[in-house]
Short mmCIF file of C-alpha atoms in Angstrom, two decimals:
data_model
loop_
_atom_site.label_atom_id
_atom_site.label_comp_id
_atom_site.label_asym_id
_atom_site.label_seq_id
_atom_site.Cartn_x
_atom_site.Cartn_y
_atom_site.Cartn_z
CA UNK A 666 -86.47 2.86 226.48
CA UNK A 667 -84.28 5.11 228.63
CA UNK A 668 -83.00 3.45 231.77
CA UNK A 669 -83.69 5.05 235.15
CA UNK A 670 -82.03 5.64 238.48
CA UNK A 671 -84.63 5.70 241.24
CA UNK A 672 -84.32 7.88 244.34
CA UNK A 673 -86.64 6.71 247.10
CA UNK A 674 -87.27 9.47 249.61
CA UNK A 675 -86.04 12.21 247.27
CA UNK A 676 -87.45 15.00 249.45
CA UNK A 677 -86.05 13.59 252.70
CA UNK A 678 -82.95 14.26 254.81
CA UNK A 679 -80.51 12.49 252.51
CA UNK A 680 -82.48 11.88 249.32
CA UNK A 681 -82.74 15.56 248.43
CA UNK A 682 -78.95 15.87 248.16
CA UNK A 683 -78.84 12.70 246.03
CA UNK A 684 -81.30 14.22 243.57
CA UNK A 685 -79.45 17.54 243.52
CA UNK A 686 -75.97 16.02 243.08
CA UNK A 687 -76.53 13.06 240.77
CA UNK A 688 -77.48 14.84 237.51
CA UNK A 689 -74.15 16.65 237.21
CA UNK A 690 -72.18 13.52 238.07
CA UNK A 691 -73.99 11.52 235.37
CA UNK A 692 -72.90 13.99 232.71
CA UNK A 693 -69.32 12.76 232.99
CA UNK A 694 -70.25 9.06 233.10
CA UNK A 695 -69.27 6.81 230.21
CA UNK A 696 -72.29 4.53 230.63
CA UNK A 697 -74.97 6.46 232.52
CA UNK A 698 -75.11 9.91 230.91
CA UNK A 699 -78.40 9.15 229.15
CA UNK A 700 -80.12 7.72 232.22
CA UNK A 701 -83.06 9.64 233.63
CA UNK A 702 -83.46 10.22 237.36
CA UNK A 703 -86.76 9.44 239.07
CA UNK A 704 -87.22 11.41 242.28
CA UNK A 705 -89.89 9.65 244.29
CA UNK A 706 -92.08 11.60 246.70
CA UNK A 707 -95.41 11.22 248.47
CA UNK A 708 -96.29 14.82 247.58
CA UNK A 709 -95.21 16.23 244.23
CA UNK A 710 -96.55 19.62 245.30
CA UNK A 711 -94.23 20.04 248.27
CA UNK A 712 -91.68 22.89 248.10
CA UNK A 713 -88.73 20.49 247.90
CA UNK A 714 -90.38 18.38 245.18
CA UNK A 715 -91.14 21.49 243.13
CA UNK A 716 -87.50 22.58 243.36
CA UNK A 717 -86.24 19.13 242.33
CA UNK A 718 -88.59 19.13 239.34
CA UNK A 719 -86.71 22.16 237.98
CA UNK A 720 -83.42 20.21 237.73
CA UNK A 721 -82.73 19.02 234.16
CA UNK A 722 -82.82 15.24 233.97
CA UNK A 723 -84.90 14.80 237.13
CA UNK A 724 -88.49 13.56 236.91
CA UNK A 725 -90.54 13.84 240.09
CA UNK A 726 -93.07 11.04 240.52
CA UNK A 727 -95.64 10.84 243.30
CA UNK A 728 -95.58 7.28 244.61
CA UNK A 729 -95.55 5.59 248.02
CA UNK A 730 -92.37 3.52 247.89
CA UNK A 731 -93.75 0.71 250.06
CA UNK A 732 -96.27 -0.01 247.30
CA UNK A 733 -93.63 -0.35 244.58
CA UNK A 734 -93.78 -3.74 242.86
CA UNK A 735 -91.36 -5.57 240.59
CA UNK A 736 -93.65 -4.70 237.68
CA UNK A 737 -93.47 -0.99 238.57
CA UNK A 738 -89.68 -1.15 238.56
CA UNK A 739 -89.69 -2.89 235.18
CA UNK A 740 -92.18 -0.42 233.71
CA UNK A 741 -89.95 2.47 234.74
CA UNK A 742 -86.78 0.67 233.57
CA UNK A 743 -85.04 1.11 236.91
CA UNK A 744 -81.46 -0.20 236.86
CA UNK A 745 -80.12 1.53 239.98
CA UNK A 746 -81.80 2.80 243.12
CA UNK A 747 -81.24 4.75 246.30
CA UNK A 748 -83.35 4.09 249.38
CA UNK A 749 -83.46 5.82 252.75
CA UNK A 750 -86.12 3.90 254.65
CA UNK A 751 -88.04 4.96 257.74
CA UNK A 752 -87.10 3.48 261.13
CA UNK A 753 -90.55 2.38 262.33
CA UNK A 754 -90.96 -1.16 263.72
CA UNK A 755 -92.17 -2.44 260.33
CA UNK A 756 -89.06 -1.22 258.50
CA UNK A 757 -87.67 -4.70 257.85
CA UNK A 758 -90.93 -5.93 256.35
CA UNK A 759 -91.25 -2.97 254.01
CA UNK A 760 -87.62 -2.45 253.03
CA UNK A 761 -86.92 -6.15 252.51
CA UNK A 762 -89.98 -6.32 250.23
CA UNK A 763 -88.55 -3.45 248.19
CA UNK A 764 -85.20 -5.21 247.82
CA UNK A 765 -86.88 -8.50 246.88
CA UNK A 766 -88.91 -6.74 244.20
CA UNK A 767 -85.76 -5.00 242.97
CA UNK A 768 -83.99 -8.35 242.69
CA UNK A 769 -86.96 -9.81 240.80
CA UNK A 770 -87.06 -6.80 238.45
CA UNK A 771 -83.39 -7.07 237.59
CA UNK A 772 -82.26 -3.85 239.31
CA UNK A 773 -78.47 -3.90 239.05
CA UNK A 774 -77.33 -1.80 242.02
CA UNK A 775 -78.80 -0.31 245.19
CA UNK A 776 -77.38 2.20 247.65
CA UNK A 777 -79.18 2.20 250.97
CA UNK A 778 -78.91 4.24 254.16
CA UNK A 779 -78.25 2.27 257.32
CA UNK A 780 -77.40 3.74 260.74
CA UNK A 781 -74.49 4.28 263.12
CA UNK A 782 -72.00 1.49 262.43
CA UNK A 783 -71.36 0.61 266.07
CA UNK A 784 -75.06 -0.19 266.44
CA UNK A 785 -75.53 -2.36 263.36
CA UNK A 786 -75.36 -5.71 265.10
CA UNK A 787 -77.80 -8.43 266.21
CA UNK A 788 -77.50 -7.60 269.91
CA UNK A 789 -77.98 -3.83 269.71
CA UNK A 790 -80.57 -2.77 272.31
CA UNK A 791 -82.11 -0.24 269.87
CA UNK A 792 -84.61 -2.15 267.75
CA UNK A 793 -84.19 -0.12 264.55
CA UNK A 794 -80.44 -0.81 264.40
CA UNK A 795 -81.14 -4.56 264.53
CA UNK A 796 -83.45 -4.07 261.54
CA UNK A 797 -80.60 -2.51 259.58
CA UNK A 798 -78.40 -5.45 260.55
CA UNK A 799 -81.11 -7.81 259.32
CA UNK A 800 -81.45 -5.98 255.99
CA UNK A 801 -77.69 -6.07 255.43
CA UNK A 802 -77.64 -9.76 256.32
CA UNK A 803 -80.45 -10.43 253.86
CA UNK A 804 -78.69 -8.55 251.06
CA UNK A 805 -75.46 -10.39 251.82
CA UNK A 806 -77.08 -13.80 251.37
CA UNK A 807 -76.34 -15.93 248.28
CA UNK A 808 -79.92 -15.48 247.09
CA UNK A 809 -79.17 -11.79 246.40
CA UNK A 810 -75.90 -12.30 244.53
CA UNK A 811 -77.41 -11.07 241.27
CA UNK A 812 -77.97 -7.59 242.68
CA UNK A 813 -75.09 -5.36 243.74
CA UNK A 814 -75.55 -3.13 246.78
CA UNK A 815 -73.78 -0.76 249.15
CA UNK A 816 -74.96 0.09 252.66
CA UNK A 817 -73.96 3.47 254.08
CA UNK A 818 -73.66 3.56 257.88
CA UNK A 819 -73.73 7.27 258.78
CA UNK A 820 -73.15 8.55 262.26
CA UNK A 821 -75.84 10.60 263.96
CA UNK A 822 -76.95 13.58 261.89
CA UNK A 823 -75.43 16.91 262.89
CA UNK A 824 -78.77 18.71 262.59
CA UNK A 825 -80.26 16.55 265.35
CA UNK A 826 -77.27 17.12 267.64
CA UNK A 827 -76.82 20.85 267.03
CA UNK A 828 -80.50 21.92 266.91
CA UNK A 829 -80.82 22.39 270.71
CA UNK A 830 -77.82 24.73 270.62
CA UNK A 831 -79.35 26.79 267.81
CA UNK A 832 -82.67 27.03 269.64
CA UNK A 833 -81.01 28.23 272.84
CA UNK A 834 -79.05 30.89 270.94
CA UNK A 835 -82.17 32.11 269.11
CA UNK A 836 -84.17 32.38 272.32
CA UNK A 837 -81.37 34.11 274.20
CA UNK A 838 -80.99 36.69 271.44
CA UNK A 839 -84.70 37.51 271.68
CA UNK A 840 -85.38 37.29 275.42
CA UNK A 841 -82.02 37.03 277.21
CA UNK A 842 -83.47 33.92 278.83
CA UNK A 843 -82.27 30.30 278.71
CA UNK A 844 -84.02 26.96 278.96
CA UNK A 845 -82.17 23.82 280.00
CA UNK A 846 -79.81 22.80 277.20
CA UNK A 847 -80.57 19.16 276.46
CA UNK A 848 -77.76 17.45 274.55
CA UNK A 849 -77.75 13.87 273.34
CA UNK A 850 -73.96 13.73 273.48
CA UNK A 851 -72.04 13.05 276.65
CA UNK A 852 -69.85 15.78 278.08
CA UNK A 853 -66.49 14.38 276.95
CA UNK A 854 -66.82 11.52 274.42
CA UNK A 855 -65.95 12.64 270.85
CA UNK A 856 -68.53 11.89 268.16
CA UNK A 857 -68.13 12.44 264.41
CA UNK A 858 -71.58 13.84 263.66
CA UNK A 859 -72.35 14.21 259.94
CA UNK A 860 -74.47 16.55 257.84
CA UNK A 861 -77.28 14.55 256.15
CA UNK A 862 -76.73 16.40 252.87
CA UNK A 863 -73.19 15.03 252.72
CA UNK A 864 -74.54 11.51 253.16
CA UNK A 865 -76.68 12.14 250.08
CA UNK A 866 -73.68 13.47 248.15
CA UNK A 867 -71.76 10.29 248.91
CA UNK A 868 -74.69 8.17 247.78
CA UNK A 869 -74.85 10.13 244.52
CA UNK A 870 -71.16 9.48 243.87
CA UNK A 871 -71.72 5.76 244.36
CA UNK A 872 -74.76 5.70 242.06
CA UNK A 873 -72.78 7.49 239.34
CA UNK A 874 -69.92 4.98 239.24
CA UNK A 875 -69.54 3.28 235.86
CA UNK A 876 -68.29 0.16 237.63
CA UNK A 877 -70.01 -0.55 240.95
CA UNK A 878 -68.42 -3.94 241.52
CA UNK A 879 -65.69 -2.49 243.76
CA UNK A 880 -68.42 -1.23 246.11
CA UNK A 881 -70.58 -4.36 245.99
CA UNK A 882 -71.58 -5.66 249.44
CA UNK A 883 -69.64 -2.83 251.07
CA UNK A 884 -70.74 -1.35 254.37
CA UNK A 885 -69.13 2.07 254.62
CA UNK A 886 -68.85 4.05 257.85
CA UNK A 887 -69.62 7.77 257.44
CA UNK A 888 -68.64 10.55 259.83
CA UNK A 889 -68.24 14.29 259.52
CA UNK A 890 -64.78 15.89 259.16
CA UNK A 891 -64.24 16.48 262.87
CA UNK A 892 -65.31 15.18 266.27
CA UNK A 893 -67.30 17.14 268.80
CA UNK A 894 -68.23 16.61 272.43
CA UNK A 895 -71.11 17.93 274.47
CA UNK A 896 -68.76 20.32 276.26
CA UNK A 897 -67.56 21.72 272.94
CA UNK A 898 -71.15 22.42 271.92
CA UNK A 899 -71.60 24.36 275.17
CA UNK A 900 -68.42 26.30 274.39
CA UNK A 901 -69.75 27.21 270.93
CA UNK A 902 -72.98 28.51 272.43
CA UNK A 903 -71.17 30.61 275.00
CA UNK A 904 -69.06 32.20 272.28
CA UNK A 905 -72.25 33.15 270.43
CA UNK A 906 -74.21 34.55 273.35
CA UNK A 907 -71.33 35.95 275.37
CA UNK A 908 -72.64 34.40 278.57
CA UNK A 909 -72.37 31.07 280.42
CA UNK A 910 -74.88 28.33 279.65
CA UNK A 911 -76.70 28.01 282.94
CA UNK A 912 -78.09 24.48 282.87
CA UNK A 913 -76.91 21.55 280.73
CA UNK A 914 -78.37 18.04 280.61
CA UNK A 915 -75.89 15.72 278.90
CA UNK A 916 -76.83 12.26 277.61
CA UNK A 917 -80.35 13.57 277.31
CA UNK A 918 -82.69 11.44 275.22
CA UNK A 919 -85.94 12.77 276.64
CA UNK A 920 -87.04 13.72 273.12
CA UNK A 921 -87.92 10.04 272.66
CA UNK A 922 -90.74 10.55 275.16
CA UNK A 923 -92.24 13.21 272.91
CA UNK A 924 -91.61 11.10 269.82
CA UNK A 925 -93.58 8.25 271.34
CA UNK A 926 -96.47 10.43 272.51
CA UNK A 927 -96.87 12.33 269.25
CA UNK A 928 -96.12 9.60 266.71
CA UNK A 929 -96.40 6.11 268.15
CA UNK A 930 -98.68 6.13 271.21
CA UNK A 931 -101.53 3.68 270.74
CA UNK A 932 -99.96 2.39 267.52
CA UNK A 933 -96.66 0.77 268.51
CA UNK A 934 -95.24 -0.92 271.59
CA UNK A 935 -93.83 1.61 274.04
CA UNK A 936 -91.31 -1.03 275.13
CA UNK A 937 -89.95 -1.23 271.58
CA UNK A 938 -89.95 2.48 270.76
CA UNK A 939 -88.19 3.35 274.01
CA UNK A 940 -85.23 1.17 273.04
CA UNK A 941 -84.24 4.09 270.77
CA UNK A 942 -82.94 5.76 273.92
CA UNK A 943 -80.14 3.23 274.05
CA UNK A 944 -78.88 3.97 270.52
CA UNK A 945 -76.73 6.80 271.87
CA UNK A 946 -74.80 4.57 274.26
CA UNK A 947 -72.10 3.66 271.73
CA UNK A 948 -71.43 7.36 271.24
CA UNK A 949 -71.12 7.89 275.00
CA UNK A 950 -68.67 4.98 275.07
CA UNK A 951 -66.40 6.67 272.51
CA UNK A 952 -67.13 4.21 269.68
CA UNK A 953 -68.40 6.75 267.14
CA UNK A 954 -65.47 9.07 266.47
CA UNK A 955 -64.13 10.16 263.09
CA UNK A 956 -61.40 7.54 263.42
CA UNK A 957 -63.97 4.95 262.29
CA UNK A 958 -64.62 6.57 258.88
CA UNK A 959 -64.11 4.22 255.94
CA UNK A 960 -61.12 5.14 253.79
CA UNK A 961 -63.18 4.60 250.64
CA UNK A 962 -65.49 7.45 251.68
CA UNK A 963 -62.58 9.83 252.16
CA UNK A 964 -61.43 9.02 248.63
CA UNK A 965 -64.90 9.17 247.08
CA UNK A 966 -66.37 12.36 248.57
CA UNK A 967 -64.90 13.30 251.93
CA UNK A 968 -67.43 15.18 254.12
CA UNK A 969 -66.45 18.80 254.76
CA UNK A 970 -69.22 20.40 256.84
CA UNK A 971 -68.18 20.92 260.45
CA UNK A 972 -70.45 21.19 263.51
CA UNK A 973 -69.92 24.95 263.40
CA UNK A 974 -71.08 25.00 259.78
CA UNK A 975 -74.25 23.21 260.84
CA UNK A 976 -74.86 25.71 263.63
CA UNK A 977 -74.42 28.63 261.24
CA UNK A 978 -76.92 27.04 258.83
CA UNK A 979 -79.46 26.49 261.59
CA UNK A 980 -79.02 30.11 262.64
CA UNK A 981 -79.20 31.14 258.96
CA UNK A 982 -75.99 33.12 259.14
#
C-alpha cells in the first residue's frame, strides 16, 4: 500500500502552503516520490480544499484531526505528518494525544508549528506559549525516541501585524477619513515578522527530506527577511496615502478583548485568555528580531516576503 504524508490543517494559515509546495518537492526525492499526500480538512467543500484537490498527488480528506486514532493513521499508512494545532486552552491535551497516537502507529517523522521562540518557555506569561513548551518537552522525552520530529518556532505572522495598516489605507482611499491605527508592535523595537505561507514552505522542505535525522529534535527559529518597527509601518502608510497618520496606538493588544467576547466568553477562563496580551512583550523588548533566525532555515528555504510585500498582497496590488 502507498505510504502517506499527512497534512493536518491543510486549509489553514500554514498548512495550505505545505500542501501546495510538497508535491513538487517529492518529485525529486529518492525515497518519497511515490508517497501520496493527505490534506486534512474539516470541510472538503471549502474553496481552499477544492483548490487543493486539483493538485496532482494530493487527496483531500474530511476529518477532525483531534479524533484521529492510531488505527486511523495505520489504515492510511501515514509515515510523516505536519500539524499546525489551535491555541485554545485544551491544545496540550489534543495535540499531545495526536503525537502519542502517531508514536503508537509508527509514524516516522512529524513537523509541527510552535510559536515565537522567545516565548517558548515554562515561565512565559502567555498560556499558549507554555503549551508549546510542554509539547516540545514531551516530544523530547526518551519515551518518544522512536519518532523523529522538528518544531518550527515562527515569529508573529506578518498578516496579523500589517492588516491594520491595510485597513486604514483602504478606508482612507474611500472616505479620506482615518480611524485610530492600532499596532501590536512598539514604536521602535525591530521585529522579524514572517509570512505564514513561507512557514508552510519551510515545513514542506523538511517533510520532503530523504534523511530527516539531521533535523530530529530540532527547534528552528523562523523570521521574515527583514525587521520592521511600528514607526516604519506608519511611514509605509503615509507613503501610500500621502498624508500623516493622525492617531497611532502602539503596543495595542485590544483585539484580545474582541477575541474573548466573540470566541471564548462563557466557555474559557477570561484570566487565561487575557494572558495572550503578554505574548507581545518579548517583541517590545527587542527579543524577536531577524538576528534570531536559525541558520538551518536560511539554508533550507530562506523566507523572502517583506512587510511591504504583505501590505501589497493585503491591498491586492
